[in-house]
């Protein structure tokens, strides 16, 4: 991210974070494409987001995640896929994979809005922080021909599994070593 672009996305999130609790409550109720919900138009219009699907979706997701007193979180290394992977219990891996793949393959705005809202609720339930400025940038690039956003999220999601496996191997004792030491003690 260039500094100018990063600051632009962060400025949008800072603007959203200044909304009053009444506006946040209205936005929190959005369950679909925000530009198809006329109840949101007054708030989206005041923000200047009435013609931007990406900004209108992020403001609704932000409202679903944050409360009025919360401050925005910023991290240059934030990856939504990694955050999603951290949110689930390892025993639910198959269910989590299905949900994650459904999110990555969401092609229309209604489906993407729904899948992201569910993911945001999951991350919130596990107290995993979200950099909404990075999410906004990702949404602007969601339909890129090369699907670099989906690839980046997938990399973060699946790399987290291999990192966890590596840590487990580092912690687990080597079976051969313990057998050798048992033989030496006889």
Coordinates of C-alpha atoms in Angstrom, one line a residue:
X1 CA 0.0 0.0 0.0
X2 CA 1.3 3.4 -0.8
X3 CA 1.2 6.0 2.0
X4 CA -1.3 8.2 0.1
X5 CA -3.7 5.3 -0.5
X6 CA -3.3 3.9 3.0
X7 CA -4.1 7.3 4.4
X8 CA -7.1 7.6 2.2
X9 CA -8.6 4.3 3.4
X10 CA -7.8 5.2 7.0
X11 CA -9.5 8.6 6.6
X12 CA -12.6 6.8 5.5
X13 CA -12.5 4.5 8.6
X14 CA -11.8 7.5 10.8
X15 CA -14.9 9.2 9.4
X16 CA -17.0 6.1 10.1
X17 CA -15.6 5.9 13.6
X18 CA -17.1 9.4 14.4
X19 CA -20.7 8.3 13.7
X20 CA -23.2 8.6 16.6
X21 CA -24.7 5.6 18.3
X22 CA -28.0 6.1 16.6
X23 CA -26.4 6.0 13.1
X24 CA -24.4 2.9 14.2
X25 CA -27.6 1.2 15.3
X26 CA -29.3 1.8 12.0
X27 CA -26.2 0.5 10.1
X28 CA -25.9 -2.5 12.3
X29 CA -29.2 -3.8 11.0
X30 CA -28.0 -4.2 7.4
X31 CA -28.1 -7.8 6.3
X32 CA -27.7 -7.4 2.5
X33 CA -26.2 -5.1 -0.1
X34 CA -26.4 -1.7 1.8
X35 CA -27.2 0.2 -1.4
X36 CA -30.5 -1.8 -1.7
X37 CA -31.7 -0.8 1.8
X38 CA -33.4 2.6 1.7
X39 CA -33.4 2.8 5.5
X40 CA -29.7 3.3 5.3
X41 CA -29.7 6.0 2.7
X42 CA -29.9 9.0 5.2
X43 CA -26.7 7.8 7.0
X44 CA -24.9 6.8 3.8
X45 CA -25.9 10.1 2.2
X46 CA -24.4 12.1 5.1
X47 CA -21.2 10.2 4.8
X48 CA -21.1 10.6 1.1
X49 CA -21.1 6.8 0.5
X50 CA -24.5 6.5 -1.3
X51 CA -22.7 5.7 -4.6
X52 CA -20.0 3.4 -3.3
X53 CA -20.8 -0.2 -2.6
X54 CA -17.5 -0.8 -1.0
X55 CA -17.7 2.1 1.5
X56 CA -21.3 1.4 2.3
X57 CA -20.6 -2.2 3.0
X58 CA -17.6 -1.4 5.2
X59 CA -19.6 1.1 7.2
X60 CA -22.2 -1.5 7.9
X61 CA -19.6 -4.1 8.8
X62 CA -17.8 -1.6 11.0
X63 CA -21.1 -0.9 12.8
X64 CA -21.7 -4.6 13.3
X65 CA -18.3 -5.0 14.8
X66 CA -17.6 -1.8 16.8
X67 CA -19.5 0.2 19.4
X68 CA -19.4 4.0 19.6
X69 CA -16.6 4.0 22.2
X70 CA -14.3 1.7 20.2
X71 CA -11.3 3.1 18.3
X72 CA -10.4 1.9 14.8
X73 CA -7.6 -0.7 14.6
X74 CA -4.8 -0.4 12.0
X75 CA -2.2 -2.9 11.1
X76 CA -0.1 -3.0 7.9
X77 CA 0.1 -6.8 8.2
X78 CA -3.6 -7.5 8.6
X79 CA -4.9 -10.4 6.5
X80 CA -8.5 -11.3 6.6
X81 CA -7.8 -14.9 5.8
X82 CA -5.4 -15.3 8.7
X83 CA -7.9 -13.6 11.0
X84 CA -10.7 -15.9 9.9
X85 CA -8.5 -19.0 10.5
X86 CA -7.7 -17.8 14.0
X87 CA -11.4 -17.4 14.8
X88 CA -12.4 -21.1 14.6
X89 CA -11.8 -24.0 16.9
X90 CA -9.4 -26.5 15.3
X91 CA -12.0 -29.3 15.7
X92 CA -14.3 -27.4 13.4
X93 CA -11.8 -27.3 10.5
X94 CA -14.0 -28.8 7.8
X95 CA -16.9 -26.5 8.6
X96 CA -14.5 -23.5 8.7
X97 CA -13.0 -24.5 5.3
X98 CA -16.5 -24.6 3.7
X99 CA -17.4 -21.2 5.1
X100 CA -14.0 -19.7 4.0
X101 CA -14.2 -21.1 0.5
X102 CA -17.8 -19.7 0.2
X103 CA -16.5 -16.3 1.2
X104 CA -13.7 -16.4 -1.3
X105 CA -16.0 -17.5 -4.1
X106 CA -18.7 -14.9 -3.4
X107 CA -19.3 -13.3 -6.8
X108 CA -22.3 -11.0 -6.5
X109 CA -22.7 -8.1 -4.0
X110 CA -25.6 -9.7 -2.1
X111 CA -23.6 -12.9 -1.5
X112 CA -20.4 -11.1 -0.6
X113 CA -22.3 -8.8 1.8
X114 CA -23.9 -11.7 3.6
X115 CA -20.7 -13.8 3.8
X116 CA -18.6 -10.9 5.1
X117 CA -21.2 -10.0 7.7
X118 CA -21.2 -13.6 9.0
X119 CA -17.3 -13.6 9.1
X120 CA -17.3 -10.3 10.9
X121 CA -19.6 -11.7 13.6
X122 CA -17.3 -14.7 14.0
X123 CA -14.2 -12.5 14.4
X124 CA -16.0 -10.3 16.8
X125 CA -17.1 -13.3 18.9
X126 CA -13.5 -14.3 19.3
X127 CA -12.2 -10.7 19.9
X128 CA -10.0 -10.8 16.8
X129 CA -9.2 -7.3 15.6
X130 CA -10.0 -6.2 12.1
X131 CA -8.3 -3.4 10.1
X132 CA -11.3 -2.1 8.2
X133 CA -9.0 0.2 6.1
X134 CA -7.4 -3.0 4.7
X135 CA -10.8 -4.6 4.2
X136 CA -12.0 -1.5 2.3
X137 CA -8.9 -1.7 0.0
X138 CA -9.6 -5.4 -0.5
X139 CA -13.2 -4.8 -1.4
X140 CA -12.2 -2.2 -4.0
X141 CA -10.1 -4.9 -5.6
X142 CA -12.3 -7.9 -5.1
X143 CA -13.3 -8.3 -8.7
X144 CA -9.7 -8.0 -10.0
X145 CA -9.0 -10.3 -13.0
X146 CA -6.1 -11.9 -11.2
X147 CA -8.1 -12.3 -7.9
X148 CA -5.1 -11.1 -5.9
X149 CA -7.3 -10.3 -2.9
X150 CA -8.8 -13.9 -2.7
X151 CA -5.3 -15.3 -3.2
X152 CA -3.8 -13.1 -0.4
X153 CA -6.7 -14.2 1.9
X154 CA -6.2 -17.8 1.0
X155 CA -2.5 -17.6 1.6
X156 CA -3.1 -16.1 5.1
X157 CA -5.7 -18.7 5.9
X158 CA -3.8 -21.8 4.8
X159 CA -0.4 -20.6 5.9
X160 CA -1.8 -20.2 9.4
X161 CA -2.5 -24.0 9.3
X162 CA 1.0 -24.9 8.3
X163 CA 2.4 -22.5 10.9
X164 CA 0.3 -24.2 13.6
X165 CA 1.5 -27.7 12.4
X166 CA 5.1 -26.5 12.6
X167 CA 4.6 -25.2 16.1
X168 CA 3.0 -28.5 17.1
X169 CA 5.9 -30.5 15.7
X170 CA 8.3 -28.2 17.6
X171 CA 6.5 -28.9 20.8
X172 CA 5.9 -32.7 20.4
X173 CA 8.9 -34.8 21.4
X174 CA 10.6 -36.8 18.7
X175 CA 9.5 -40.4 19.1
X176 CA 12.9 -41.8 18.1
X177 CA 14.7 -39.6 20.6
X178 CA 12.5 -40.9 23.5
X179 CA 13.0 -44.5 22.4
X180 CA 16.8 -44.1 22.3
X181 CA 16.9 -42.5 25.7
X182 CA 14.8 -45.4 27.1
X183 CA 17.2 -47.9 25.7
X184 CA 20.2 -46.1 27.2
X185 CA 18.6 -46.3 30.6
X186 CA 18.2 -50.1 30.5

